[in-house]
Short mmCIF file of C-alpha atoms in Angstrom, two decimals:
data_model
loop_
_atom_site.label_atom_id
_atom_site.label_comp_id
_atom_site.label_asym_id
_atom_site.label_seq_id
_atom_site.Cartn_x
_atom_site.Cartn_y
_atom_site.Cartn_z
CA UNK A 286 113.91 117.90 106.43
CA UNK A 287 112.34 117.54 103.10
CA UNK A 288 108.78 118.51 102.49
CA UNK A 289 106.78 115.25 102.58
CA UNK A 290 104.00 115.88 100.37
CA UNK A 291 103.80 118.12 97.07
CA UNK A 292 101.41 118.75 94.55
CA UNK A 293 101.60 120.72 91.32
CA UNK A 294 99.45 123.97 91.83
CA UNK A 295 99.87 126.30 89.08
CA UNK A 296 103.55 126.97 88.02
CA UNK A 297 104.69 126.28 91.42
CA UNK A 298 104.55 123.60 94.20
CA UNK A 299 102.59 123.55 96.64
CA UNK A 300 103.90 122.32 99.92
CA UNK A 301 101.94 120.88 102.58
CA UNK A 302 103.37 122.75 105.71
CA UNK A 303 102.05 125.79 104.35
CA UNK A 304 104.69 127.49 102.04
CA UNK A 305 104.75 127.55 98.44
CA UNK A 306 108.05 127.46 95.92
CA UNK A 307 108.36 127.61 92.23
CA UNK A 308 109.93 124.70 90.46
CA UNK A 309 113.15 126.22 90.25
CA UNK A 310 113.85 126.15 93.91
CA UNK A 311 113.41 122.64 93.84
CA UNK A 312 116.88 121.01 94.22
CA UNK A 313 118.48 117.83 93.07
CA UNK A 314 118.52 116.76 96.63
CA UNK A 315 114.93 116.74 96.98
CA UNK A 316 114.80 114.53 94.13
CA UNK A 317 116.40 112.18 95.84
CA UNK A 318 114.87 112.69 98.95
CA UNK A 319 111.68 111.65 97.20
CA UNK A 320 112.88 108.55 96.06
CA UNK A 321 114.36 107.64 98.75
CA UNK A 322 110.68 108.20 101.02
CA UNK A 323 108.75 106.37 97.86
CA UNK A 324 111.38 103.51 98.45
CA UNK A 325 110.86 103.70 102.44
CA UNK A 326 106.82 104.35 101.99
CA UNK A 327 106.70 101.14 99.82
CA UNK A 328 108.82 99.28 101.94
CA UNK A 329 106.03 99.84 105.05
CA UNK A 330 103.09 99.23 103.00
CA UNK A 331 104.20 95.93 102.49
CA UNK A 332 105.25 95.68 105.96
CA UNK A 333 101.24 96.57 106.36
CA UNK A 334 100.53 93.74 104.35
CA UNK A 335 102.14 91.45 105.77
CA UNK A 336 100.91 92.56 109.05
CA UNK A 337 97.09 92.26 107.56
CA UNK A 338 98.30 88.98 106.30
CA UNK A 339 99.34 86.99 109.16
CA UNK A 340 96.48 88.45 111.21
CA UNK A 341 93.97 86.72 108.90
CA UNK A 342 95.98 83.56 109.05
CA UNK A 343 95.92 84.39 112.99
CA UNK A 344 91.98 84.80 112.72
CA UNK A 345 91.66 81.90 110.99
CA UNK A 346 93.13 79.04 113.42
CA UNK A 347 91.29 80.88 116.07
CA UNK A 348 88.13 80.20 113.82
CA UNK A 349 89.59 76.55 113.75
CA UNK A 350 90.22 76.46 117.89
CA UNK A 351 86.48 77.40 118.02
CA UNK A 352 85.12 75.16 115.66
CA UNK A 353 86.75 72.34 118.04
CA UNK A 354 86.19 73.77 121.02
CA UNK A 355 82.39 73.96 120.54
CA UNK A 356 82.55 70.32 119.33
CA UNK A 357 83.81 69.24 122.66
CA UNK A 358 81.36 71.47 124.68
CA UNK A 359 78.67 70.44 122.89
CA UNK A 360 79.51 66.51 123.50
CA UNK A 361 80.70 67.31 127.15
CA UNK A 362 76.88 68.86 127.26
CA UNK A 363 75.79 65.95 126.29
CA UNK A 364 77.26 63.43 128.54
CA UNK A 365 75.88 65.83 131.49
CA UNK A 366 72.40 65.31 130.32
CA UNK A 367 72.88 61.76 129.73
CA UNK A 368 74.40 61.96 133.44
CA UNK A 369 71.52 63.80 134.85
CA UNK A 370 69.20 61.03 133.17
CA UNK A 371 71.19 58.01 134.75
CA UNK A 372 70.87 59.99 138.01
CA UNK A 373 67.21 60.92 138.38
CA UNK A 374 66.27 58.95 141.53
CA UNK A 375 63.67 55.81 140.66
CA UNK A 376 60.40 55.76 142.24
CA UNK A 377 60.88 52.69 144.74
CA UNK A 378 58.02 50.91 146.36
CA UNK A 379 57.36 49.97 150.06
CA UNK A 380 57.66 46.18 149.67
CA UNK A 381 60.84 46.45 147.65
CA UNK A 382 62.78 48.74 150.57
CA UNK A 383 61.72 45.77 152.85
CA UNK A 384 62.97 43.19 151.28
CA UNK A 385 66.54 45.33 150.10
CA UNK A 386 66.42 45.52 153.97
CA UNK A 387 66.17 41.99 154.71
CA UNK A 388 68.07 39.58 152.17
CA UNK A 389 71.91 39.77 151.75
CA UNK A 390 71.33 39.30 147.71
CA UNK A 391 69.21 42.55 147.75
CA UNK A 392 71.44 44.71 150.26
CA UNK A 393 74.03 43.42 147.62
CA UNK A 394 72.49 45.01 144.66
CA UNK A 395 71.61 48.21 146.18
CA UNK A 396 74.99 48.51 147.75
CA UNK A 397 75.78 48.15 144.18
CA UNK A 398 73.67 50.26 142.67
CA UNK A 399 75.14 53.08 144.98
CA UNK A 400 78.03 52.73 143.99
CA UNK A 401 77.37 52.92 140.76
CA UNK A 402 75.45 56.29 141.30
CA UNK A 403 78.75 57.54 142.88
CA UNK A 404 80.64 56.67 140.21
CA UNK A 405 78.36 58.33 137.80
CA UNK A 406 78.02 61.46 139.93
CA UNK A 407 82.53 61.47 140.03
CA UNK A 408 82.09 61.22 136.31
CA UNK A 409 79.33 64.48 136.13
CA UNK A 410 81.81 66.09 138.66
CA UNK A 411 84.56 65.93 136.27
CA UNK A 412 82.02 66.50 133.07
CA UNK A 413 81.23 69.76 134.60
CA UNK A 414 85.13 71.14 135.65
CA UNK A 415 85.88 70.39 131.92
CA UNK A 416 82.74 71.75 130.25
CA UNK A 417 83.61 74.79 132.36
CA UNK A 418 87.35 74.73 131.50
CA UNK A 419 86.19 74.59 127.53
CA UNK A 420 84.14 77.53 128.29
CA UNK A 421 86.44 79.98 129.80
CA UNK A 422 88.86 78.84 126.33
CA UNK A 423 86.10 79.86 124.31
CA UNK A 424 85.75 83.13 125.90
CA UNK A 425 89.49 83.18 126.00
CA UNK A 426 89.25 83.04 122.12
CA UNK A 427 86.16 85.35 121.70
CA UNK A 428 88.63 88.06 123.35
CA UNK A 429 91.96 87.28 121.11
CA UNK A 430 89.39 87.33 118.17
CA UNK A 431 88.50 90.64 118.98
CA UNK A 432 91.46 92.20 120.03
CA UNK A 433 92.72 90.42 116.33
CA UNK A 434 90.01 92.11 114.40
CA UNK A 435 90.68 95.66 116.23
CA UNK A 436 94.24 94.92 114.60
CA UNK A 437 92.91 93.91 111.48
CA UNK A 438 90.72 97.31 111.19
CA UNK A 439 93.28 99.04 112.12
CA UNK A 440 95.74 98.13 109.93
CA UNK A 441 93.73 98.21 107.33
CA UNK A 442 93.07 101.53 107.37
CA UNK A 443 96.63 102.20 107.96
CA UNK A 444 97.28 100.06 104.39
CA UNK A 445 94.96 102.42 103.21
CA UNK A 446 96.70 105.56 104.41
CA UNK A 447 99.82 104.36 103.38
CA UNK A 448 98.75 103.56 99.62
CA UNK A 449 97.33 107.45 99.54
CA UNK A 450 100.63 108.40 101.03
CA UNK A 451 102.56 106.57 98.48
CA UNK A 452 100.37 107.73 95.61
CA UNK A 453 100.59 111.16 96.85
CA UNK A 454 104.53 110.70 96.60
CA UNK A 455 104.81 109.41 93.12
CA UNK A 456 102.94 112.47 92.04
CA UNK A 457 105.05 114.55 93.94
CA UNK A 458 107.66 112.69 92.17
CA UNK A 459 106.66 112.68 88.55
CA UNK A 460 106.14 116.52 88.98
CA UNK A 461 109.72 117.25 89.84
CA UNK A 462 111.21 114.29 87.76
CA UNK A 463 112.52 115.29 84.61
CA UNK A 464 111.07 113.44 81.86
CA UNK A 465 115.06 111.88 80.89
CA UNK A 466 117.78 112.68 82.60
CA UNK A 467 119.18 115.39 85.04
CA UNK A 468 121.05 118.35 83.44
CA UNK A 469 124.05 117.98 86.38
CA UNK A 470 125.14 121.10 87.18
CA UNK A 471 124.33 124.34 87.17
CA UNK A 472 126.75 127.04 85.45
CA UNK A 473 127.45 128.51 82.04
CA UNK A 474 127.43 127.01 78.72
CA UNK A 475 131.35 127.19 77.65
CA UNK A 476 130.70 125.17 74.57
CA UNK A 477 127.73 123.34 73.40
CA UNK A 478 127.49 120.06 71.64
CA UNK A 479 128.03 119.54 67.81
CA UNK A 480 130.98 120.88 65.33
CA UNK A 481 134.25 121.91 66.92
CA UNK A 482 137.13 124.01 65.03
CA UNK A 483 139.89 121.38 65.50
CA UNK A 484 142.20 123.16 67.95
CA UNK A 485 141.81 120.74 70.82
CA UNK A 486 142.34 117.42 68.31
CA UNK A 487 138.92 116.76 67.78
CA UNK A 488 136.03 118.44 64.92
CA UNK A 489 132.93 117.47 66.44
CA UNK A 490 131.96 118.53 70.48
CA UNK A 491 130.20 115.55 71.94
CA UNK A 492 129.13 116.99 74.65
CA UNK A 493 128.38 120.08 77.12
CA UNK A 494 131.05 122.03 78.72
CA UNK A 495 129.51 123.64 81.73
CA UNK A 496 131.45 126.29 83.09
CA UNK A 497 131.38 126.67 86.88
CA UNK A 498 133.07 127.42 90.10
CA UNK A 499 135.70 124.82 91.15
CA UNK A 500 133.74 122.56 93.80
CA UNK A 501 130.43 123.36 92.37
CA UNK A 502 128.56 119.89 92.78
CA UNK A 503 128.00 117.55 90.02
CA UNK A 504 124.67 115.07 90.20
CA UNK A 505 124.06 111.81 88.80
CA UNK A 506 121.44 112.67 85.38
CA UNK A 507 119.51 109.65 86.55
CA UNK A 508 119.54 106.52 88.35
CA UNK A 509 122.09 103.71 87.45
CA UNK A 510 124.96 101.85 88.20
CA UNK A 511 128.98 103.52 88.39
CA UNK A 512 131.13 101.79 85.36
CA UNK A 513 133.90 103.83 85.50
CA UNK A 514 136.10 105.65 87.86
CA UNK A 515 139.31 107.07 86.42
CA UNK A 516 141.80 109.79 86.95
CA UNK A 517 144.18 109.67 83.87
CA UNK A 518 143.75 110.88 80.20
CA UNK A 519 142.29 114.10 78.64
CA UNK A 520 139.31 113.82 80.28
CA UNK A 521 141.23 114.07 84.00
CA UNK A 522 139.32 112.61 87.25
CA UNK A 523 136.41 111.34 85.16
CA UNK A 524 133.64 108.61 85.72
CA UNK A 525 130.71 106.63 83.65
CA UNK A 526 127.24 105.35 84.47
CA UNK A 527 125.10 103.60 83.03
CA UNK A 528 121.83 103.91 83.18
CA UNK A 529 118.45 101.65 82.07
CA UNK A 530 115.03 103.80 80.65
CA UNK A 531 111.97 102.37 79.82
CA UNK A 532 114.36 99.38 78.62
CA UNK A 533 116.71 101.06 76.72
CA UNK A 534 120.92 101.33 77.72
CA UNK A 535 122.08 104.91 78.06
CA UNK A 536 125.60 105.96 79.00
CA UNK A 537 126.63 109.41 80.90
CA UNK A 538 130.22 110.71 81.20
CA UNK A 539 131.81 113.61 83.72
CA UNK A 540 134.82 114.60 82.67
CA UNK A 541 137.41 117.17 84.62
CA UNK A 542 136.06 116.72 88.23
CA UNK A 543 137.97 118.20 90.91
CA UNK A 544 136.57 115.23 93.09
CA UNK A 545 134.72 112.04 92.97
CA UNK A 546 132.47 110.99 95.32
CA UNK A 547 131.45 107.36 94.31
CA UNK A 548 133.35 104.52 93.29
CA UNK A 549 133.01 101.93 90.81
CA UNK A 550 130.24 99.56 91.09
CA UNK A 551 128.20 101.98 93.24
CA UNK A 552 124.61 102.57 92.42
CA UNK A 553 122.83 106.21 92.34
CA UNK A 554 120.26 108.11 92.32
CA UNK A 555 119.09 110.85 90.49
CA UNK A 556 120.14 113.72 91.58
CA UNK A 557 122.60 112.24 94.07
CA UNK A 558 125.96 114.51 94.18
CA UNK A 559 128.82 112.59 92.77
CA UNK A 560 131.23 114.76 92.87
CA UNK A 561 132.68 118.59 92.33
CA UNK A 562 133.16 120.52 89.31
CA UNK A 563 137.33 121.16 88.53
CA UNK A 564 139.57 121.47 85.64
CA UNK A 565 142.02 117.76 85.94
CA UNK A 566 142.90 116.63 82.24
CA UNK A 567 142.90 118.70 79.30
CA UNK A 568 141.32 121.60 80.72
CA UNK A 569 141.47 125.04 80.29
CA UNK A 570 139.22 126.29 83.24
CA UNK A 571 137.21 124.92 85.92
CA UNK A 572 134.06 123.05 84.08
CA UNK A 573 132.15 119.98 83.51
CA UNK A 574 132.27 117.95 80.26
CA UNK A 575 129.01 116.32 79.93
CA UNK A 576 128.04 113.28 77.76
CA UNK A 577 124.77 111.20 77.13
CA UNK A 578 125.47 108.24 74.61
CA UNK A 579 122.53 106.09 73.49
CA UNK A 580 123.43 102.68 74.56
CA UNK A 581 127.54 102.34 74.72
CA UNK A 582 129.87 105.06 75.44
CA UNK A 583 131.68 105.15 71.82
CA UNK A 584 133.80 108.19 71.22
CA UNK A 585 134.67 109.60 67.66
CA UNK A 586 136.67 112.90 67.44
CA UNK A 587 134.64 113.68 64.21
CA UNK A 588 131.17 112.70 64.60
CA UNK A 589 128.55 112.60 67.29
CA UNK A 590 128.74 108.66 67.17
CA UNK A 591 126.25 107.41 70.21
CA UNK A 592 126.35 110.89 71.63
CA UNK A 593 122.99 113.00 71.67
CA UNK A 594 123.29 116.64 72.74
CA UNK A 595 122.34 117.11 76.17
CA UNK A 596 120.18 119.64 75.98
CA UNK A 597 117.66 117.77 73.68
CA UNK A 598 117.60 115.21 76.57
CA UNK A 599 118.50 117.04 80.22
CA UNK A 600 116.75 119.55 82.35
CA UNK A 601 116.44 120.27 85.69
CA UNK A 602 114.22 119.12 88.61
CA UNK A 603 110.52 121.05 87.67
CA UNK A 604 111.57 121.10 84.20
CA UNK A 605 113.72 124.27 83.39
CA UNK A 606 117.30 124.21 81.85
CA UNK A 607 119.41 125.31 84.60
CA UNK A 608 122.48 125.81 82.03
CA UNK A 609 122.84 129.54 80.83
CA UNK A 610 122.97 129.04 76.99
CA UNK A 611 125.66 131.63 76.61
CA UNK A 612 129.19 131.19 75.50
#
């Protein structure tokens, strides 16, 4: 598994479980390894903050439930006082029990009046079972609220984690990223870019023959989108991508592959293997004809045309050419 975390220490890389390489043992693969946990560390922290997100919203309606849950106690409270008042027993004299005692009219009105103290005491009854039923909801949403702003601590501080995790990987990136494109493969120079003699049809080399075992893997130079698959012509099993930097169109070519690994329409990654060095098409031994074309791949037989030599514009991950400059 790929080292998670790398930071440039010297004129090596330092690794976080402990061991330390030099930029040339860095591999293509680990490029793309880091993208690939940059794109899946980005992906969570937004997860995060979503999560963050909905539990203010979340914290918010419980505010809300509050708010209108203290309304009702507080008029619930209210109507038990007024209760209470209505209920406080009246100071009755001697003279009046008497004559309640005696005349039908007066038995009538305290019979009355009894029930209406029965009524009223039903009603405080019921006051009470709701003013209690409000309150256990209101501790109800005391709890949620808490156990919601544990979350929202927490999470937090995992956004926060996650954003020094991220950072932490774009550095690692940028320090293994070359600063264009991906020199991809690794072999001997067979013939460089610029004037040719003619013998093969053509007076001007616009591109990089890498010489190499057959099967030796090929990489994508940098991130874009497959153009072009072919197997036919001079340049063999051969394929195009284009690529978009800092706005502008660039166009890389692989000529002679003994095998393709993507097909048309496909998008890569830098550093991603593509396919195998070989010798299909016009080919004299096994090798990889490398282009880079500013904009449009336009070819011209005499001239450099779009082309721009390779090795004014490739390297390898942590910076060094990995292409023996030897013929």
């Amino acid at each position: 598994m790929f080292k998670k975390l790398i930071l440039t220490a010297g004129v090596g890389i330092l690794l976080f479980n402990g061991q330390t390489a030099s930029a040339s043992s860095l591999t293509p693969n680990d490029l793309v390894n880091t993208k690939q946990s940059i794109r899946t560390a980005t992906k969570q922290k937004h997860e995060v903050k979503q999560s963050i997100q909905a539990i203010k919203t979340k914290l918010k309606q419980l505010d809300r439930q509050e708010k209108a849950i203290q309304t009702k106690i507080n008029g619930t409270s209210e109507q038990l006082e007024s209760f209470d008042e209505q209920l406080k027993p009246e100071e009755t004299s001697l003279f009046a029990k008497v004559v309640s005692s005696v005349f039908p009219s007066a038995k009538a009105e305290a019979a009355e009046a009894e029930e209406e103290r029965n009524e009223l005491m039903k009603k405080k009854e019921e006051a009470s079972k709701a003013l209690n039923e409000l309150e256990d909801k209101q501790q109800s949403i005391a709890k949620k609220r808490e156990k919601y702003k544990t979350a929202y601590t927490q999470k937090n501080k995992q956004y926060k984690k996650q954003s020094n995790y991220l950072s932490e990987l774009k550095k690692q990136y940028q320090s293994m990223v070359p600063d264009r494109f991906l020199m991809p493969a690794t072999g001997r120079l067979s013939q460089g870019f610029g004037a040719a003699g003619g013998e093969n049809g053509y007076t001007f080399h616009n591109g990089l023959d890498i010489a190499a075992k057959t099967g030796t893997p090929i990489y994508a130079a940098a991130d874009g989108k497959v153009t072009q698959v072919s197997s036919s012509g001079p340049y063999g099993k051969h394929m195009k991508i284009e690529h978009t930097i800092d706005g502008q169109k660039w166009t890389t070519v692989y000529a002679h592959m003994n095998r393709i690994d993507v097909k048309k329409g496909q998008t890569v990654l830098q550093g991603e293997q593509i396919g195998q060095i070989g010798t299909t098409g016009n080919s004299t031994g096994p090798h990889l004809h490398f282009e880079v074309h500013k904009g449009n791949y336009s070819f011209s037989a005499t001239s450099a045309g779009h082309a721009i030599n390779p090795m004014k514009v490739a390297e390898r991950v942590g910076g060094a050419s990995p292409v023996k400059q030897t013929l």
